[in-house]
PDB file of C-alpha atoms in Angstrom:
ATOM      1  CA  MET A  88     116.143  96.067  93.115  1.00  0.00           C
ATOM      2  CA  ALA A  89     118.771  96.711  95.803  1.00  0.00           C
ATOM      3  CA  GLN A  90     117.425  97.116  99.521  1.00  0.00           C
ATOM      4  CA  LYS A  91     118.629 100.498 100.644  1.00  0.00           C
ATOM      5  CA  THR A  92     118.239 100.163 104.336  1.00  0.00           C
ATOM      6  CA  SER A  93     119.159  97.830 106.747  1.00  0.00           C
ATOM      7  CA  GLY A  94     116.904  94.568 107.640  1.00  0.00           C
ATOM      8  CA  ALA A  95     116.137  95.799 111.050  1.00  0.00           C
ATOM      9  CA  VAL A  96     114.788  98.967 109.735  1.00  0.00           C
ATOM     10  CA  THR A  97     112.861  97.443 106.699  1.00  0.00           C
ATOM     11  CA  THR A  98     111.091  95.211 109.189  1.00  0.00           C
ATOM     12  CA  TYR A  99     110.475  98.326 111.071  1.00  0.00           C
ATOM     13  CA  ARG A 100     109.046  99.982 108.464  1.00  0.00           C
ATOM     14  CA  TRP A 101     106.904  96.908 107.657  1.00  0.00           C
ATOM     15  CA  ILE A 102     105.360  96.922 111.294  1.00  0.00           C
ATOM     16  CA  VAL A 103     104.610 100.476 111.107  1.00  0.00           C
ATOM     17  CA  PHE A 104     103.013 100.267 107.580  1.00  0.00           C
ATOM     18  CA  LEU A 105     100.920  97.369 108.312  1.00  0.00           C
ATOM     19  CA  LEU A 106      99.886  99.063 111.616  1.00  0.00           C
ATOM     20  CA  ALA A 107      98.842 102.292 109.891  1.00  0.00           C
ATOM     21  CA  LEU A 108      97.161 100.282 107.279  1.00  0.00           C
ATOM     22  CA  GLY A 109      95.319  98.280 109.433  1.00  0.00           C
ATOM     23  CA  TYR A 110      93.915 100.859 111.302  1.00  0.00           C
ATOM     24  CA  PHE A 111      92.957 103.088 108.288  1.00  0.00           C
ATOM     25  CA  ILE A 112      91.273 100.228 107.014  1.00  0.00           C
ATOM     26  CA  LEU A 113      89.372  99.419 110.464  1.00  0.00           C
ATOM     27  CA  GLU A 114      88.218 103.519 110.484  1.00  0.00           C
ATOM     28  CA  PHE A 115      86.093 102.441 107.662  1.00  0.00           C
ATOM     29  CA  PHE A 116      84.058 100.161 109.501  1.00  0.00           C
ATOM     30  CA  THR A 117      84.144 101.948 112.772  1.00  0.00           C
ATOM     31  CA  THR A 118      83.003 105.012 111.784  1.00  0.00           C
ATOM     32  CA  GLY A 119      79.155 106.102 110.731  1.00  0.00           C
ATOM     33  CA  LYS A 120      78.794 106.910 107.305  1.00  0.00           C
ATOM     34  CA  SER A 121      75.169 108.840 107.434  1.00  0.00           C
ATOM     35  CA  ASP A 122      77.314 112.041 108.118  1.00  0.00           C
ATOM     36  CA  PHE A 123      79.083 113.678 104.611  1.00  0.00           C
ATOM     37  CA  GLY A 124      82.829 113.243 104.828  1.00  0.00           C
ATOM     38  CA  ALA A 125      82.785 110.302 107.414  1.00  0.00           C
ATOM     39  CA  GLN A 126      85.667 109.578 109.014  1.00  0.00           C
ATOM     40  CA  PHE A 127      87.680 112.136 106.917  1.00  0.00           C
ATOM     41  CA  ARG A 128      85.746 115.078 108.563  1.00  0.00           C
ATOM     42  CA  TYR A 129      88.286 114.614 111.584  1.00  0.00           C
ATOM     43  CA  LEU A 130      91.644 115.924 111.572  1.00  0.00           C
ATOM     44  CA  THR A 131      93.024 112.861 113.192  1.00  0.00           C
ATOM     45  CA  ILE A 132      92.253 110.840 110.229  1.00  0.00           C
ATOM     46  CA  TRP A 133      94.127 112.933 108.254  1.00  0.00           C
ATOM     47  CA  GLY A 134      96.980 112.557 110.298  1.00  0.00           C
ATOM     48  CA  LEU A 135      96.580 108.867 109.966  1.00  0.00           C
ATOM     49  CA  THR A 136      96.417 108.825 106.339  1.00  0.00           C
ATOM     50  CA  ALA A 137      99.506 111.084 105.940  1.00  0.00           C
ATOM     51  CA  ASN A 138     101.138 108.634 108.359  1.00  0.00           C
ATOM     52  CA  LEU A 139     100.062 105.651 106.261  1.00  0.00           C
ATOM     53  CA  ILE A 140     101.584 107.459 102.948  1.00  0.00           C
ATOM     54  CA  VAL A 141     104.528 108.387 104.880  1.00  0.00           C
ATOM     55  CA  ALA A 142     105.136 104.605 106.016  1.00  0.00           C
ATOM     56  CA  GLY A 143     104.481 103.375 102.274  1.00  0.00           C
ATOM     57  CA  LEU A 144     107.010 106.046 101.033  1.00  0.00           C
ATOM     58  CA  MET A 145     109.594 104.860 103.526  1.00  0.00           C
ATOM     59  CA  LEU A 146     108.926 101.266 103.146  1.00  0.00           C
ATOM     60  CA  ARG A 147     109.008 101.685  99.291  1.00  0.00           C
ATOM     61  CA  TYR A 148     112.695 103.380  99.765  1.00  0.00           C
ATOM     62  CA  SER A 149     114.084 100.597 102.042  1.00  0.00           C
ATOM     63  CA  LEU A 150     112.719  98.025  99.526  1.00  0.00           C
ATOM     64  CA  GLY A 151     114.915 100.033  96.837  1.00  0.00           C
ATOM     65  CA  TYR A 152     111.644 101.005  94.643  1.00  0.00           C
ATOM     66  CA  SER A 153     112.404 104.680  94.957  1.00  0.00           C
ATOM     67  CA  THR A 154     115.374 106.788  95.611  1.00  0.00           C
ATOM     68  CA  ARG A 155     113.174 109.682  96.500  1.00  0.00           C
ATOM     69  CA  THR A 156     112.211 110.251 100.536  1.00  0.00           C
ATOM     70  CA  CYS A 157     109.653 112.985 100.076  1.00  0.00           C
ATOM     71  CA  ASN A 158     111.361 114.658 103.200  1.00  0.00           C
ATOM     72  CA  ALA A 159     109.176 117.910 102.954  1.00  0.00           C
ATOM     73  CA  PHE A 160     105.804 115.767 103.028  1.00  0.00           C
ATOM     74  CA  VAL A 161     107.374 113.559 105.849  1.00  0.00           C
ATOM     75  CA  SER A 162     108.378 116.699 108.002  1.00  0.00           C
ATOM     76  CA  ALA A 163     104.961 118.452 107.198  1.00  0.00           C
ATOM     77  CA  SER A 164     103.318 114.902 108.468  1.00  0.00           C
ATOM     78  CA  VAL A 165     105.468 115.225 111.715  1.00  0.00           C
ATOM     79  CA  VAL A 166     104.072 118.619 112.376  1.00  0.00           C
ATOM     80  CA  LEU A 167     100.221 117.498 111.879  1.00  0.00           C
ATOM     81  CA  GLY A 168     100.981 114.430 114.030  1.00  0.00           C
ATOM     82  CA  ALA A 169     102.074 116.779 117.052  1.00  0.00           C
ATOM     83  CA  ILE A 170      99.412 118.777 116.560  1.00  0.00           C
ATOM     84  CA  VAL A 171      96.852 115.858 116.790  1.00  0.00           C
ATOM     85  CA  VAL A 172      98.442 114.746 119.737  1.00  0.00           C
ATOM     86  CA  PHE A 173      98.856 118.320 121.294  1.00  0.00           C
ATOM     87  CA  MET A 174      95.192 119.327 120.546  1.00  0.00           C
ATOM     88  CA  TYR A 175      93.591 115.837 121.019  1.00  0.00           C
ATOM     89  CA  TRP A 176      94.787 115.439 124.443  1.00  0.00           C
ATOM     90  CA  LYS A 177      94.454 119.297 125.773  1.00  0.00           C
ATOM     91  CA  LEU A 178      90.948 119.062 124.756  1.00  0.00           C
ATOM     92  CA  TYR A 179      90.200 115.540 126.369  1.00  0.00           C
ATOM     93  CA  PHE A 180      91.886 116.338 129.662  1.00  0.00           C
ATOM     94  CA  THR A 181      89.813 119.463 129.798  1.00  0.00           C
ATOM     95  CA  ASP A 182      86.448 117.895 128.699  1.00  0.00           C
ATOM     96  CA  PRO A 183      86.366 114.458 126.959  1.00  0.00           C
ATOM     97  CA  LYS A 184      82.869 115.567 125.128  1.00  0.00           C
ATOM     98  CA  LEU A 185      84.691 118.826 123.541  1.00  0.00           C
ATOM     99  CA  VAL A 186      86.281 116.189 120.738  1.00  0.00           C
ATOM    100  CA  ASN A 187      84.281 112.621 121.204  1.00  0.00           C
ATOM    101  CA  GLY A 188      80.986 114.054 122.048  1.00  0.00           C
ATOM    102  CA  ASN A 189      79.132 111.063 123.439  1.00  0.00           C
ATOM    103  CA  SER A 190      80.797 108.631 121.440  1.00  0.00           C
ATOM    104  CA  VAL A 191      83.346 105.962 123.203  1.00  0.00           C
ATOM    105  CA  THR A 192      86.198 104.995 120.961  1.00  0.00           C
ATOM    106  CA  PRO A 193      88.088 101.619 122.237  1.00  0.00           C
ATOM    107  CA  TRP A 194      91.177 102.507 124.378  1.00  0.00           C
ATOM    108  CA  TYR A 195      93.576 100.807 122.126  1.00  0.00           C
ATOM    109  CA  GLN A 196      92.038 102.671 119.171  1.00  0.00           C
ATOM    110  CA  GLU A 197      92.229 106.145 120.755  1.00  0.00           C
ATOM    111  CA  TYR A 198      95.722 105.662 122.096  1.00  0.00           C
ATOM    112  CA  TYR A 199      97.011 104.614 118.620  1.00  0.00           C
ATOM    113  CA  LEU A 200      95.151 107.325 116.944  1.00  0.00           C
ATOM    114  CA  HIS A 201      96.271 109.935 119.007  1.00  0.00           C
ATOM    115  CA  LEU A 202      99.893 108.898 120.430  1.00  0.00           C
ATOM    116  CA  GLY A 203     100.945 105.658 119.163  1.00  0.00           C
ATOM    117  CA  SER A 204     100.793 106.344 115.373  1.00  0.00           C
ATOM    118  CA  GLN A 205     102.627 109.458 115.470  1.00  0.00           C
ATOM    119  CA  ALA A 206     105.412 108.045 117.876  1.00  0.00           C
ATOM    120  CA  LEU A 207     106.205 105.132 115.304  1.00  0.00           C
ATOM    121  CA  MET A 208     106.417 107.836 112.590  1.00  0.00           C
ATOM    122  CA  MET A 209     108.444 110.366 114.279  1.00  0.00           C
ATOM    123  CA  PHE A 210     110.973 107.833 115.548  1.00  0.00           C
ATOM    124  CA  ASP A 211     111.347 106.908 111.704  1.00  0.00           C
ATOM    125  CA  ALA A 212     111.426 110.615 110.636  1.00  0.00           C
ATOM    126  CA  PHE A 213     113.844 111.789 113.495  1.00  0.00           C
ATOM    127  CA  PHE A 214     116.053 108.808 113.788  1.00  0.00           C
ATOM    128  CA  ILE A 215     116.362 106.942 110.663  1.00  0.00           C
ATOM    129  CA  LEU A 216     115.054 109.013 107.812  1.00  0.00           C
ATOM    130  CA  GLY A 217     116.667 112.585 109.058  1.00  0.00           C
ATOM    131  CA  ALA A 218     113.717 114.914 108.697  1.00  0.00           C
ATOM    132  CA  PHE A 219     113.479 118.522 108.731  1.00  0.00           C
ATOM    133  CA  GLN A 220     116.063 118.771 105.696  1.00  0.00           C
ATOM    134  CA  ARG A 221     113.921 121.303 103.647  1.00  0.00           C
ATOM    135  CA  ILE A 222     112.434 123.921 105.907  1.00  0.00           C
ATOM    136  CA  TRP A 223     110.623 126.190 103.385  1.00  0.00           C
ATOM    137  CA  ALA A 224     109.308 123.116 101.621  1.00  0.00           C
ATOM    138  CA  THR A 225     108.054 121.888 104.723  1.00  0.00           C
ATOM    139  CA  PHE A 226     106.621 125.131 105.618  1.00  0.00           C
ATOM    140  CA  VAL A 227     104.643 125.191 102.462  1.00  0.00           C
ATOM    141  CA  THR A 228     103.461 121.563 102.368  1.00  0.00           C
ATOM    142  CA  MET A 229     102.247 122.118 106.171  1.00  0.00           C
ATOM    143  CA  LEU A 230     100.141 125.518 105.094  1.00  0.00           C
ATOM    144  CA  ILE A 231      98.743 123.447 102.299  1.00  0.00           C
ATOM    145  CA  ILE A 232      97.508 120.629 104.590  1.00  0.00           C
ATOM    146  CA  PHE A 233      96.276 122.733 107.615  1.00  0.00           C
ATOM    147  CA  LEU A 234      94.411 125.164 104.899  1.00  0.00           C
ATOM    148  CA  GLY A 235      92.955 122.583 103.074  1.00  0.00           C
ATOM    149  CA  TYR A 236      91.577 120.688 106.214  1.00  0.00           C
ATOM    150  CA  ILE A 237      90.143 124.205 107.308  1.00  0.00           C
ATOM    151  CA  ALA A 238      88.521 124.689 104.087  1.00  0.00           C
ATOM    152  CA  TRP A 239      87.144 121.178 103.856  1.00  0.00           C
ATOM    153  CA  ILE A 240      85.405 121.687 107.233  1.00  0.00           C
ATOM    154  CA  GLU A 241      84.113 125.053 106.849  1.00  0.00           C
ATOM    155  CA  LEU A 242      83.048 124.962 103.054  1.00  0.00           C
ATOM    156  CA  LEU A 243      81.929 121.512 102.650  1.00  0.00           C
ATOM    157  CA  VAL A 244      81.670 119.386 105.974  1.00  0.00           C
ATOM    158  CA  ARG A 245      79.470 121.913 107.816  1.00  0.00           C
ATOM    159  CA  PRO A 246      77.122 123.036 105.348  1.00  0.00           C
ATOM    160  CA  LEU A 247      76.183 119.160 104.147  1.00  0.00           C
ATOM    161  CA  ASN A 248      75.914 118.041 107.915  1.00  0.00           C
ATOM    162  CA  SER A 249      73.580 118.876 110.675  1.00  0.00           C
ATOM    163  CA  PHE A 250      75.291 117.214 113.546  1.00  0.00           C
ATOM    164  CA  PRO A 251      76.872 117.789 116.052  1.00  0.00           C
ATOM    165  CA  GLU A 252      74.932 120.848 116.943  1.00  0.00           C
ATOM    166  CA  GLY A 253      76.155 123.430 119.015  1.00  0.00           C
ATOM    167  CA  SER A 254      75.017 127.015 120.196  1.00  0.00           C
ATOM    168  CA  ALA A 255      76.734 129.035 117.272  1.00  0.00           C
ATOM    169  CA  THR A 256      76.520 126.494 114.194  1.00  0.00           C
ATOM    170  CA  SER A 257      76.256 122.744 113.549  1.00  0.00           C
ATOM    171  CA  GLY A 258      78.036 120.208 111.216  1.00  0.00           C
ATOM    172  CA  LEU A 259      81.757 120.756 112.284  1.00  0.00           C
ATOM    173  CA  PRO A 260      83.408 117.765 113.218  1.00  0.00           C
ATOM    174  CA  TYR A 261      84.357 118.387 116.659  1.00  0.00           C
ATOM    175  CA  PRO A 262      81.671 119.435 118.890  1.00  0.00           C
ATOM    176  CA  PHE A 263      83.328 122.357 120.699  1.00  0.00           C
ATOM    177  CA  LEU A 264      84.049 124.279 117.278  1.00  0.00           C
ATOM    178  CA  ASN A 265      80.081 124.562 116.923  1.00  0.00           C
ATOM    179  CA  ASP A 266      79.860 126.430 120.131  1.00  0.00           C
ATOM    180  CA  MET A 267      82.152 129.133 118.658  1.00  0.00           C
ATOM    181  CA  ALA A 268      80.977 131.830 116.282  1.00  0.00           C
ATOM    182  CA  THR A 269      82.712 132.096 112.896  1.00  0.00           C
ATOM    183  CA  GLY A 270      85.039 134.983 114.045  1.00  0.00           C
ATOM    184  CA  PRO A 271      86.447 133.243 117.119  1.00  0.00           C
ATOM    185  CA  ARG A 272      86.613 129.580 114.742  1.00  0.00           C
ATOM    186  CA  MET A 273      88.791 131.922 112.503  1.00  0.00           C
ATOM    187  CA  VAL A 274      90.810 133.006 115.447  1.00  0.00           C
ATOM    188  CA  PHE A 275      91.187 129.403 116.490  1.00  0.00           C
ATOM    189  CA  TYR A 276      92.114 128.253 113.341  1.00  0.00           C
ATOM    190  CA  ALA A 277      94.951 131.079 112.962  1.00  0.00           C
ATOM    191  CA  THR A 278      96.352 130.261 116.376  1.00  0.00           C
ATOM    192  CA  THR A 279      96.366 126.111 115.920  1.00  0.00           C
ATOM    193  CA  ILE A 280      98.526 127.486 112.437  1.00  0.00           C
ATOM    194  CA  GLY A 281     100.664 129.265 114.452  1.00  0.00           C
ATOM    195  CA  THR A 282     101.312 126.595 116.799  1.00  0.00           C
ATOM    196  CA  ALA A 283     102.223 124.445 114.205  1.00  0.00           C
ATOM    197  CA  ILE A 284     104.914 126.897 112.961  1.00  0.00           C
ATOM    198  CA  ILE A 285     106.415 126.608 116.467  1.00  0.00           C
ATOM    199  CA  LEU A 286     106.203 122.865 116.462  1.00  0.00           C
ATOM    200  CA  MET A 287     107.723 122.892 112.945  1.00  0.00           C
ATOM    201  CA  LEU A 288     110.856 125.045 114.034  1.00  0.00           C
ATOM    202  CA  LEU A 289     110.978 122.904 117.317  1.00  0.00           C
ATOM    203  CA  GLY A 290     111.071 119.579 114.999  1.00  0.00           C
ATOM    204  CA  TRP A 291     113.723 121.534 112.677  1.00  0.00           C
ATOM    205  CA  GLY A 292     116.118 122.394 115.831  1.00  0.00           C
ATOM    206  CA  LEU A 293     115.555 118.744 117.363  1.00  0.00           C
ATOM    207  CA  ALA A 294     116.456 117.069 113.882  1.00  0.00           C
ATOM    208  CA  ARG A 295     119.640 119.318 113.448  1.00  0.00           C
ATOM    209  CA  LEU A 296     120.639 118.446 117.383  1.00  0.00           C
ATOM    210  CA  ILE A 297     120.090 114.662 116.473  1.00  0.00           C
ATOM    211  CA  ALA A 298     122.095 115.114 113.141  1.00  0.00           C
ATOM    212  CA  ARG A 299     125.076 116.822 115.189  1.00  0.00           C
ATOM    213  CA  VAL A 300     124.805 113.979 118.020  1.00  0.00           C
ATOM    214  CA  ARG A 301     124.572 111.065 115.822  1.00  0.00           C
ATOM    215  CA  PRO A 302     124.729 112.096 112.196  1.00  0.00           C
ATOM    216  CA  PRO A 303     122.103 109.813 109.912  1.00  0.00           C
ATOM    217  CA  ALA A 304     123.310 106.909 107.849  1.00  0.00           C
ATOM    218  CA  ARG A 305     124.951 107.773 104.582  1.00  0.00           C
ATOM    219  CA  HIS A 306     121.934 106.272 102.339  1.00  0.00           C
ATOM    220  CA  GLU A 307     119.503 108.473 104.207  1.00  0.00           C
ATOM    221  CA  ALA A 308     121.707 111.669 104.296  1.00  0.00           C
ATOM    222  CA  THR A 309     122.378 111.271 100.654  1.00  0.00           C
ATOM    223  CA  SER A 310     118.672 110.734  99.630  1.00  0.00           C
ATOM    224  CA  GLY A 311     117.752 113.547 102.209  1.00  0.00           C
ATOM    225  CA  THR A 312     119.656 116.347 100.184  1.00  0.00           C
ATOM    226  CA  ASP A 313     117.956 115.090  96.957  1.00  0.00           C
ATOM    227  CA  PRO A 314     116.410 118.596  95.582  1.00  0.00           C
ATOM    228  CA  ARG A 315     113.227 116.817  94.609  1.00  0.00           C
ATOM    229  CA  PRO A 316     110.366 116.903  96.941  1.00  0.00           C
TER     230      PRO A 316
END
């Protein structure tokens, strides 16, 4: 087994992985289990789970256990993280109850889940790995994630939960969704996916710009062009 990145990069990836793992485990103790789906009702936790997987994959690569970087999944996770940050803070600054209801999250947990985790992962993706090298594979992976989440909350979470309650329905994880009828919710989901596509294209453009200004290290560039996902 040969280490595939510098000691500094490997150390960084250990820190990112352990932080993500710690907060992932913490969610099992801080989220109520009485509702179907528990913490996995929330897109934020899907994002945290994706970041944990990405951190594990990158650390595995750094330690020489794999030659695959799974560039498309990493890039799709960047988009997922960007949507989590954008949507959460947009709604939070409109009214915190739109996303949190009456619950209060410790500040360190709130900022890590909705900013810190994404920033740490994006730094690796853009400046170390060299993300968005397979744009169509990234697009397909991203669609699978978002459509999978929508199907999850609409077909399972909503029918199997009675809370939160809204003026139009109940059981959807974010309070504001329960105040939207089916049609407007579908429009909201479509708009969110459209926003994700725009963010994906911006990420692709940023990755190309970074590659021109400061090309990625040889081992990352080589692995990033691996035809496998």
